[in-house]
Amino acid sequence: MSAASPRLLSLSFMAIMGGIGAFGPFLGLVLDRLGHSAAVIGGLLALVPLTRILSTPLWSLIADRYR
């Protein structure tokens, strides 16, 4: 497997973080307008940091295993 170029990785990271930064703050409003309760909105918005916390060790193991 060939290594990806640092420029490609930087652009990918910028696109992902830009998308999250642009649409993330409005997700609660969109879910509210769709008629979801505050508990459901809070639960859905809490999934993002929870997923990051739980997936970090997994991705670290994969990175260490396959370099």
CSV table of N, CA, C and O in Angstrom, one decimal:
chain,number,residue,atom,x,y,z
A,1,MET,N,0.8,-1.2,0.0
A,1,MET,CA,0.0,0.0,0.0
A,1,MET,C,0.9,1.2,0.0
A,1,MET,O,1.8,1.4,0.8
A,2,SER,N,0.6,2.2,-0.9
A,2,SER,CA,1.4,3.4,-1.0
A,2,SER,C,0.9,4.4,0.0
A,2,SER,O,-0.3,4.5,0.3
A,3,ALA,N,1.8,5.2,0.5
A,3,ALA,CA,1.4,6.3,1.4
A,3,ALA,C,0.8,7.4,0.7
A,3,ALA,O,1.1,7.8,-0.4
A,4,ALA,N,-0.3,8.0,1.3
A,4,ALA,CA,-1.0,9.1,0.7
A,4,ALA,C,-0.1,10.4,0.9
A,4,ALA,O,0.7,10.5,1.9
A,5,SER,N,-0.2,11.3,0.0
A,5,SER,CA,0.6,12.5,0.1
A,5,SER,C,0.1,13.4,1.2
A,5,SER,O,-1.1,13.4,1.5
A,6,PRO,N,1.0,14.1,1.9
A,6,PRO,CA,0.6,15.0,3.0
A,6,PRO,C,-0.4,16.1,2.5
A,6,PRO,O,-1.3,16.5,3.2
A,7,ARG,N,-0.3,16.5,1.3
A,7,ARG,CA,-1.2,17.5,0.8
A,7,ARG,C,-2.6,17.0,0.6
A,7,ARG,O,-3.6,17.6,1.0
A,8,LEU,N,-2.7,15.7,0.1
A,8,LEU,CA,-4.0,15.1,0.0
A,8,LEU,C,-4.7,14.9,1.4
A,8,LEU,O,-5.9,15.1,1.6
A,9,LEU,N,-3.9,14.4,2.4
A,9,LEU,CA,-4.4,14.3,3.7
A,9,LEU,C,-4.8,15.6,4.3
A,9,LEU,O,-5.9,15.7,5.0
A,10,SER,N,-4.1,16.6,4.1
A,10,SER,CA,-4.4,18.0,4.6
A,10,SER,C,-5.7,18.5,4.0
A,10,SER,O,-6.6,19.0,4.7
A,11,LEU,N,-5.9,18.3,2.7
A,11,LEU,CA,-7.1,18.7,2.0
A,11,LEU,C,-8.3,17.9,2.5
A,11,LEU,O,-9.4,18.4,2.7
A,12,SER,N,-8.1,16.6,2.7
A,12,SER,CA,-9.2,15.8,3.2
A,12,SER,C,-9.6,16.2,4.6
A,12,SER,O,-10.8,16.3,4.9
A,13,PHE,N,-8.7,16.4,5.5
A,13,PHE,CA,-8.9,16.9,6.8
A,13,PHE,C,-9.7,18.2,6.8
A,13,PHE,O,-10.6,18.4,7.6
A,14,MET,N,-9.2,19.1,6.0
A,14,MET,CA,-9.8,20.4,5.9
A,14,MET,C,-11.3,20.3,5.4
A,14,MET,O,-12.2,21.0,5.9
A,15,ALA,N,-11.5,19.5,4.4
A,15,ALA,CA,-12.9,19.3,3.9
A,15,ALA,C,-13.8,18.7,5.0
A,15,ALA,O,-15.0,19.2,5.2
A,16,ILE,N,-13.3,17.7,5.7
A,16,ILE,CA,-14.2,17.1,6.8
A,16,ILE,C,-14.5,18.1,7.9
A,16,ILE,O,-15.6,18.2,8.3
A,17,MET,N,-13.4,18.7,8.4
A,17,MET,CA,-13.6,19.7,9.5
A,17,MET,C,-14.4,20.9,9.0
A,17,MET,O,-15.2,21.4,9.8
A,18,GLY,N,-14.2,21.3,7.8
A,18,GLY,CA,-15.0,22.4,7.3
A,18,GLY,C,-16.5,22.1,7.2
A,18,GLY,O,-17.4,22.9,7.5
A,19,GLY,N,-16.8,20.9,6.8
A,19,GLY,CA,-18.2,20.4,6.7
A,19,GLY,C,-18.8,20.3,8.1
A,19,GLY,O,-20.0,20.8,8.3
A,20,ILE,N,-18.1,19.8,9.0
A,20,ILE,CA,-18.6,19.7,10.4
A,20,ILE,C,-18.8,21.1,11.0
A,20,ILE,O,-19.8,21.4,11.6
A,21,GLY,N,-17.8,22.0,10.7
A,21,GLY,CA,-17.9,23.3,11.3
A,21,GLY,C,-19.0,24.1,10.7
A,21,GLY,O,-19.6,25.0,11.3
A,22,ALA,N,-19.3,23.8,9.4
A,22,ALA,CA,-20.4,24.6,8.7
A,22,ALA,C,-21.8,24.1,9.0
A,22,ALA,O,-22.7,24.9,9.2
A,23,PHE,N,-22.0,22.8,9.2
A,23,PHE,CA,-23.3,22.2,9.3
A,23,PHE,C,-23.6,21.8,10.8
A,23,PHE,O,-24.7,21.7,11.2
A,24,GLY,N,-22.6,21.5,11.5
A,24,GLY,CA,-22.7,21.0,12.9
A,24,GLY,C,-23.5,21.9,13.8
A,24,GLY,O,-24.5,21.4,14.5
A,25,PRO,N,-23.3,23.2,13.8
A,25,PRO,CA,-24.0,24.1,14.7
A,25,PRO,C,-25.5,24.2,14.4
A,25,PRO,O,-26.3,24.5,15.3
A,26,PHE,N,-25.9,23.9,13.2
A,26,PHE,CA,-27.3,24.0,12.8
A,26,PHE,C,-28.0,22.6,12.9
A,26,PHE,O,-29.2,22.6,12.6
A,27,LEU,N,-27.4,21.6,13.2
A,27,LEU,CA,-28.0,20.3,13.3
A,27,LEU,C,-29.1,20.2,14.3
A,27,LEU,O,-30.2,19.7,14.1
A,28,GLY,N,-28.9,20.8,15.5
A,28,GLY,CA,-29.9,20.9,16.5
A,28,GLY,C,-31.2,21.6,16.0
A,28,GLY,O,-32.3,21.2,16.3
A,29,LEU,N,-31.0,22.7,15.3
A,29,LEU,CA,-32.1,23.5,14.8
A,29,LEU,C,-32.9,22.7,13.7
A,29,LEU,O,-34.1,22.7,13.7
A,30,VAL,N,-32.2,22.0,12.9
A,30,VAL,CA,-32.8,21.2,11.8
A,30,VAL,C,-33.6,20.0,12.5
A,30,VAL,O,-34.8,19.8,12.1
A,31,LEU,N,-33.1,19.4,13.5
A,31,LEU,CA,-33.8,18.3,14.2
A,31,LEU,C,-35.0,18.8,14.9
A,31,LEU,O,-36.1,18.2,14.9
A,32,ASP,N,-34.9,20.1,15.5
A,32,ASP,CA,-36.0,20.7,16.1
A,32,ASP,C,-37.2,21.0,15.1
A,32,ASP,O,-38.3,20.7,15.4
A,33,ARG,N,-36.8,21.5,14.0
A,33,ARG,CA,-37.8,21.8,13.0
A,33,ARG,C,-38.4,20.6,12.4
A,33,ARG,O,-39.6,20.6,11.9
A,34,LEU,N,-37.7,19.4,12.5
A,34,LEU,CA,-38.3,18.2,12.0
A,34,LEU,C,-39.3,17.6,13.1
A,34,LEU,O,-39.9,16.6,12.8
A,35,GLY,N,-39.3,18.2,14.2
A,35,GLY,CA,-40.3,17.8,15.2
A,35,GLY,C,-39.8,16.8,16.3
A,35,GLY,O,-40.5,16.3,17.0
A,36,HIS,N,-38.5,16.7,16.4
A,36,HIS,CA,-37.9,15.8,17.4
A,36,HIS,C,-37.9,16.5,18.8
A,36,HIS,O,-37.8,17.7,18.9
A,37,SER,N,-38.0,15.7,19.8
A,37,SER,CA,-38.0,16.2,21.2
A,37,SER,C,-36.6,16.6,21.6
A,37,SER,O,-35.6,16.2,21.0
A,38,ALA,N,-36.5,17.4,22.7
A,38,ALA,CA,-35.2,17.9,23.2
A,38,ALA,C,-34.3,16.7,23.6
A,38,ALA,O,-33.1,16.7,23.4
A,39,ALA,N,-34.9,15.6,24.2
A,39,ALA,CA,-34.2,14.5,24.6
A,39,ALA,C,-33.6,13.8,23.4
A,39,ALA,O,-32.4,13.3,23.5
A,40,VAL,N,-34.3,13.6,22.4
A,40,VAL,CA,-33.8,12.9,21.2
A,40,VAL,C,-32.7,13.8,20.5
A,40,VAL,O,-31.6,13.3,20.1
A,41,ILE,N,-32.9,15.1,20.5
A,41,ILE,CA,-31.9,16.0,19.9
A,41,ILE,C,-30.6,15.9,20.7
A,41,ILE,O,-29.5,15.8,20.2
A,42,GLY,N,-30.7,16.0,22.0
A,42,GLY,CA,-29.5,15.9,22.9
A,42,GLY,C,-28.8,14.5,22.7
A,42,GLY,O,-27.6,14.5,22.7
A,43,GLY,N,-29.6,13.5,22.6
A,43,GLY,CA,-29.0,12.2,22.5
A,43,GLY,C,-28.2,12.0,21.1
A,43,GLY,O,-27.1,11.5,21.1
A,44,LEU,N,-28.8,12.5,20.1
A,44,LEU,CA,-28.2,12.5,18.8
A,44,LEU,C,-26.9,13.3,18.7
A,44,LEU,O,-25.9,12.9,18.2
A,45,LEU,N,-27.0,14.5,19.3
A,45,LEU,CA,-25.8,15.4,19.3
A,45,LEU,C,-24.7,14.8,20.2
A,45,LEU,O,-23.5,15.1,20.0
A,46,ALA,N,-25.1,14.1,21.2
A,46,ALA,CA,-24.1,13.5,22.1
A,46,ALA,C,-23.4,12.3,21.5
A,46,ALA,O,-22.3,11.9,21.9
A,47,LEU,N,-24.0,11.7,20.4
A,47,LEU,CA,-23.4,10.6,19.7
A,47,LEU,C,-22.0,10.9,19.1
A,47,LEU,O,-21.1,10.1,19.0
A,48,VAL,N,-21.9,12.2,18.6
A,48,VAL,CA,-20.7,12.6,17.9
A,48,VAL,C,-19.5,12.5,18.8
A,48,VAL,O,-18.5,11.8,18.4
A,49,PRO,N,-19.5,13.2,19.9
A,49,PRO,CA,-18.3,13.1,20.8
A,49,PRO,C,-18.1,11.7,21.3
A,49,PRO,O,-16.9,11.2,21.5
A,50,LEU,N,-19.2,11.0,21.6
A,50,LEU,CA,-19.1,9.6,22.2
A,50,LEU,C,-18.4,8.7,21.1
A,50,LEU,O,-17.5,7.9,21.5
A,51,THR,N,-18.8,8.8,19.9
A,51,THR,CA,-18.2,8.0,18.8
A,51,THR,C,-16.7,8.4,18.7
A,51,THR,O,-15.9,7.5,18.5
A,52,ARG,N,-16.3,9.6,18.8
A,52,ARG,CA,-14.9,10.0,18.7
A,52,ARG,C,-14.1,9.4,19.8
A,52,ARG,O,-13.0,8.9,19.6
A,53,ILE,N,-14.7,9.4,21.0
A,53,ILE,CA,-14.0,8.9,22.2
A,53,ILE,C,-13.8,7.4,22.1
A,53,ILE,O,-12.7,6.9,22.4
A,54,LEU,N,-14.8,6.7,21.6
A,54,LEU,CA,-14.7,5.2,21.5
A,54,LEU,C,-13.9,4.8,20.3
A,54,LEU,O,-13.3,3.7,20.3
A,55,SER,N,-13.9,5.6,19.2
A,55,SER,CA,-13.2,5.1,18.0
A,55,SER,C,-11.7,5.4,18.0
A,55,SER,O,-11.0,4.8,17.3
A,56,THR,N,-11.3,6.4,18.8
A,56,THR,CA,-9.9,6.8,18.9
A,56,THR,C,-9.0,5.6,19.2
A,56,THR,O,-8.0,5.4,18.5
A,57,PRO,N,-9.2,4.8,20.2
A,57,PRO,CA,-8.3,3.7,20.5
A,57,PRO,C,-8.4,2.6,19.4
A,57,PRO,O,-7.3,2.0,19.0
A,58,LEU,N,-9.5,2.4,18.7
A,58,LEU,CA,-9.6,1.5,17.6
A,58,LEU,C,-8.7,1.9,16.5
A,58,LEU,O,-8.0,1.1,15.9
A,59,TRP,N,-8.8,3.2,16.1
A,59,TRP,CA,-8.0,3.7,15.0
A,59,TRP,C,-6.6,3.7,15.3
A,59,TRP,O,-5.7,3.5,14.5
A,60,SER,N,-6.2,3.9,16.6
A,60,SER,CA,-4.8,3.8,17.0
A,60,SER,C,-4.3,2.4,16.9
A,60,SER,O,-3.2,2.2,16.4
A,61,LEU,N,-5.1,1.4,17.2
A,61,LEU,CA,-4.7,0.0,17.1
A,61,LEU,C,-4.5,-0.3,15.6
A,61,LEU,O,-3.5,-1.0,15.2
A,62,ILE,N,-5.4,0.1,14.8
A,62,ILE,CA,-5.3,-0.1,13.3
A,62,ILE,C,-4.0,0.6,12.8
A,62,ILE,O,-3.3,0.0,12.0
A,63,ALA,N,-3.8,1.8,13.2
A,63,ALA,CA,-2.6,2.5,12.7
A,63,ALA,C,-1.3,1.8,13.1
A,63,ALA,O,-0.4,1.7,12.3
A,64,ASP,N,-1.3,1.4,14.4
A,64,ASP,CA,-0.1,0.7,14.8
A,64,ASP,C,0.1,-0.7,14.1
A,64,ASP,O,1.2,-1.1,13.8
A,65,ARG,N,-1.0,-1.4,13.9
A,65,ARG,CA,-0.9,-2.7,13.3
A,65,ARG,C,-0.5,-2.6,11.8
A,65,ARG,O,0.4,-3.4,11.3
A,66,TYR,N,-1.0,-1.7,11.0
A,66,TYR,CA,-0.8,-1.6,9.6
A,66,TYR,C,0.1,-0.5,9.1
A,66,TYR,O,0.4,-0.3,8.0
A,67,ARG,N,0.5,0.3,10.1
A,67,ARG,CA,1.4,1.5,9.8
A,67,ARG,C,0.8,2.3,8.7
A,67,ARG,O,1.4,2.8,7.8
